[in-house]
Structure formats: C-alpha cells, structure tokens
Amino acid sequence: FGGLTTNSLYSWDPSAGPLSTTKTVVQDEHQLWWIDTFAWANDGTVWVTTNHLNKYFFGGMDFSGASGPNFRILRIQVGTNSYMSPAAPELVA
C-alpha cells in the first residue's frame, strides 16, 4: 500500500501481526508522491502511478512542466507476485 504522507510503498503480511508490522519497500520523495494505483506483474514487480493530486486540490499544480511531471508510471521490484497470481502447477514424478 502507498504511504500518501511519507512518499513510500509499504508491504504488510496480515499473518505477521498488526498493521504496525509493515515494512517499507521503497521511499522516494522525488518520485513516489501520492501513490494511488497498483498493477501487479507476475515477475516480482508492481506498477504504480504517482501524481501531484494533493497540489491540485490546493491550487499549486504546475501545468507548464517547469517543475517536472505531475504524473508518473513506475515499475518497482517487490520480490513477490500478486496473491491472485495462479499457483505453480504441482509436478508429479
């Protein structure tokens, strides 16, 4: 899940304990602002979108491009696949 106020991507295993046991996967205050969309790839990565939506609400979004992009699509290595990913077939000898 995305940390909207921390510019971070977190992971949490509910079987490991309460939400306070989360792990920071990556934190980057230049690229990970307002992570809000996730798409799992079956190669151990997740695609995310980030944006300056928070600046839009307060009238500070720069549409000229002078201060950099307002939206990004990033691929992040997380080392696991989606829980919806099909399990590997069982090999029978």
PDB file of C-alpha atoms in Angstrom:
ATOM      1  CA  PHE A   1       0.000   0.000   0.000  1.00  0.00           C
ATOM      2  CA  GLY A   2       1.078   3.565  -0.555  1.00  0.00           C
ATOM      3  CA  GLY A   3       2.044   5.962   2.194  1.00  0.00           C
ATOM      4  CA  LEU A   4       0.430   9.165   0.987  1.00  0.00           C
ATOM      5  CA  THR A   5       2.188  11.352   3.539  1.00  0.00           C
ATOM      6  CA  THR A   6       5.520   9.507   3.525  1.00  0.00           C
ATOM      7  CA  ASN A   7       6.176   9.093  -0.231  1.00  0.00           C
ATOM      8  CA  SER A   8       6.578   5.362   0.357  1.00  0.00           C
ATOM      9  CA  LEU A   9       5.427   1.939  -0.756  1.00  0.00           C
ATOM     10  CA  TYR A  10       4.789  -0.473   2.117  1.00  0.00           C
ATOM     11  CA  SER A  11       4.140  -4.189   2.437  1.00  0.00           C
ATOM     12  CA  TRP A  12       2.144  -5.890   5.154  1.00  0.00           C
ATOM     13  CA  ASP A  13       1.620  -9.558   5.879  1.00  0.00           C
ATOM     14  CA  PRO A  14      -1.565  -9.796   7.960  1.00  0.00           C
ATOM     15  CA  SER A  15      -0.453 -13.157   9.365  1.00  0.00           C
ATOM     16  CA  ALA A  16       2.689 -11.479  10.792  1.00  0.00           C
ATOM     17  CA  GLY A  17       0.817  -9.203  13.138  1.00  0.00           C
ATOM     18  CA  PRO A  18      -0.904  -5.815  13.308  1.00  0.00           C
ATOM     19  CA  LEU A  19      -0.566  -3.060  10.751  1.00  0.00           C
ATOM     20  CA  SER A  20       2.290  -1.650  12.819  1.00  0.00           C
ATOM     21  CA  THR A  21       4.460  -4.544  11.493  1.00  0.00           C
ATOM     22  CA  THR A  22       4.546  -3.098   7.972  1.00  0.00           C
ATOM     23  CA  LYS A  23       7.808  -2.964   6.028  1.00  0.00           C
ATOM     24  CA  THR A  24       8.941  -0.092   3.855  1.00  0.00           C
ATOM     25  CA  VAL A  25       9.606  -1.431   0.348  1.00  0.00           C
ATOM     26  CA  VAL A  26      10.831   1.859  -1.080  1.00  0.00           C
ATOM     27  CA  GLN A  27      10.721   5.540  -0.158  1.00  0.00           C
ATOM     28  CA  ASP A  28      11.489   8.368  -2.569  1.00  0.00           C
ATOM     29  CA  GLU A  29      10.301  11.922  -2.018  1.00  0.00           C
ATOM     30  CA  HIS A  30      11.094  12.891  -5.621  1.00  0.00           C
ATOM     31  CA  GLN A  31       9.129  10.164  -7.444  1.00  0.00           C
ATOM     32  CA  LEU A  32       6.666   8.498  -5.059  1.00  0.00           C
ATOM     33  CA  TRP A  33       4.241  11.273  -4.244  1.00  0.00           C
ATOM     34  CA  TRP A  34       0.630  10.226  -3.767  1.00  0.00           C
ATOM     35  CA  ILE A  35       0.834   6.564  -4.903  1.00  0.00           C
ATOM     36  CA  ASP A  36      -2.695   5.562  -5.791  1.00  0.00           C
ATOM     37  CA  THR A  37      -2.874   2.831  -8.454  1.00  0.00           C
ATOM     38  CA  PHE A  38      -1.263  -0.601  -8.325  1.00  0.00           C
ATOM     39  CA  ALA A  39      -0.937  -3.264 -11.042  1.00  0.00           C
ATOM     40  CA  TRP A  40       0.921  -6.474 -10.283  1.00  0.00           C
ATOM     41  CA  ALA A  41       3.149  -8.100 -12.875  1.00  0.00           C
ATOM     42  CA  ASN A  42       3.956 -11.772 -12.460  1.00  0.00           C
ATOM     43  CA  ASP A  43       7.691 -11.115 -12.467  1.00  0.00           C
ATOM     44  CA  GLY A  44       8.066  -9.828  -8.902  1.00  0.00           C
ATOM     45  CA  THR A  45       7.278  -6.220  -9.731  1.00  0.00           C
ATOM     46  CA  VAL A  46       4.367  -3.870  -9.240  1.00  0.00           C
ATOM     47  CA  TRP A  47       3.460  -0.944 -11.472  1.00  0.00           C
ATOM     48  CA  VAL A  48       2.258   2.171  -9.656  1.00  0.00           C
ATOM     49  CA  THR A  49       1.058   5.598 -10.648  1.00  0.00           C
ATOM     50  CA  THR A  50       2.019   8.665  -8.675  1.00  0.00           C
ATOM     51  CA  ASN A  51       0.763  12.203  -9.047  1.00  0.00           C
ATOM     52  CA  HIS A  52       0.599  15.670  -7.570  1.00  0.00           C
ATOM     53  CA  LEU A  53      -3.126  15.462  -6.888  1.00  0.00           C
ATOM     54  CA  ASN A  54      -2.518  16.938  -3.452  1.00  0.00           C
ATOM     55  CA  LYS A  55      -1.165  20.102  -5.098  1.00  0.00           C
ATOM     56  CA  TYR A  56      -4.149  20.265  -7.443  1.00  0.00           C
ATOM     57  CA  PHE A  57      -6.591  20.463  -4.529  1.00  0.00           C
ATOM     58  CA  PHE A  58      -4.769  23.475  -3.132  1.00  0.00           C
ATOM     59  CA  GLY A  59      -4.181  25.247  -6.460  1.00  0.00           C
ATOM     60  CA  GLY A  60      -0.451  24.542  -6.634  1.00  0.00           C
ATOM     61  CA  MET A  61      -0.210  22.048  -9.508  1.00  0.00           C
ATOM     62  CA  ASP A  62       2.151  23.321 -12.229  1.00  0.00           C
ATOM     63  CA  PHE A  63       0.724  22.550 -15.678  1.00  0.00           C
ATOM     64  CA  SER A  64       3.621  24.206 -17.520  1.00  0.00           C
ATOM     65  CA  GLY A  65       6.011  21.321 -16.828  1.00  0.00           C
ATOM     66  CA  ALA A  66       8.634  23.703 -15.432  1.00  0.00           C
ATOM     67  CA  SER A  67       8.702  21.930 -12.062  1.00  0.00           C
ATOM     68  CA  GLY A  68       8.686  18.399 -13.511  1.00  0.00           C
ATOM     69  CA  PRO A  69       5.957  15.899 -14.297  1.00  0.00           C
ATOM     70  CA  ASN A  70       2.673  15.879 -12.431  1.00  0.00           C
ATOM     71  CA  PHE A  71       2.114  12.166 -13.092  1.00  0.00           C
ATOM     72  CA  ARG A  72       4.413   9.147 -13.253  1.00  0.00           C
ATOM     73  CA  ILE A  73       4.094   5.450 -14.016  1.00  0.00           C
ATOM     74  CA  LEU A  74       6.767   3.451 -12.182  1.00  0.00           C
ATOM     75  CA  ARG A  75       7.736  -0.204 -12.020  1.00  0.00           C
ATOM     76  CA  ILE A  76       9.053  -1.273  -8.612  1.00  0.00           C
ATOM     77  CA  GLN A  77      10.779  -4.540  -7.705  1.00  0.00           C
ATOM     78  CA  VAL A  78       8.957  -6.063  -4.743  1.00  0.00           C
ATOM     79  CA  GLY A  79      10.151  -9.665  -4.955  1.00  0.00           C
ATOM     80  CA  THR A  80       6.705 -11.277  -4.960  1.00  0.00           C
ATOM     81  CA  ASN A  81       3.679 -11.706  -7.167  1.00  0.00           C
ATOM     82  CA  SER A  82       0.057 -10.825  -6.570  1.00  0.00           C
ATOM     83  CA  TYR A  83      -1.988 -13.020  -4.257  1.00  0.00           C
ATOM     84  CA  MET A  84      -4.254 -13.514  -7.287  1.00  0.00           C
ATOM     85  CA  SER A  85      -1.419 -14.968  -9.349  1.00  0.00           C
ATOM     86  CA  PRO A  86      -2.049 -18.628 -10.220  1.00  0.00           C
ATOM     87  CA  ALA A  87      -0.012 -21.080  -8.196  1.00  0.00           C
ATOM     88  CA  ALA A  88       2.688 -23.019  -9.998  1.00  0.00           C
ATOM     89  CA  PRO A  89       1.415 -26.435 -11.127  1.00  0.00           C
ATOM     90  CA  GLU A  90       2.371 -29.338  -8.900  1.00  0.00           C
ATOM     91  CA  LEU A  91       4.859 -31.620 -10.613  1.00  0.00           C
ATOM     92  CA  VAL A  92       4.132 -35.311 -10.333  1.00  0.00           C
ATOM     93  CA  ALA A  93       7.033 -37.716 -10.829  1.00  0.00           C
TER      94      ALA A  93
END
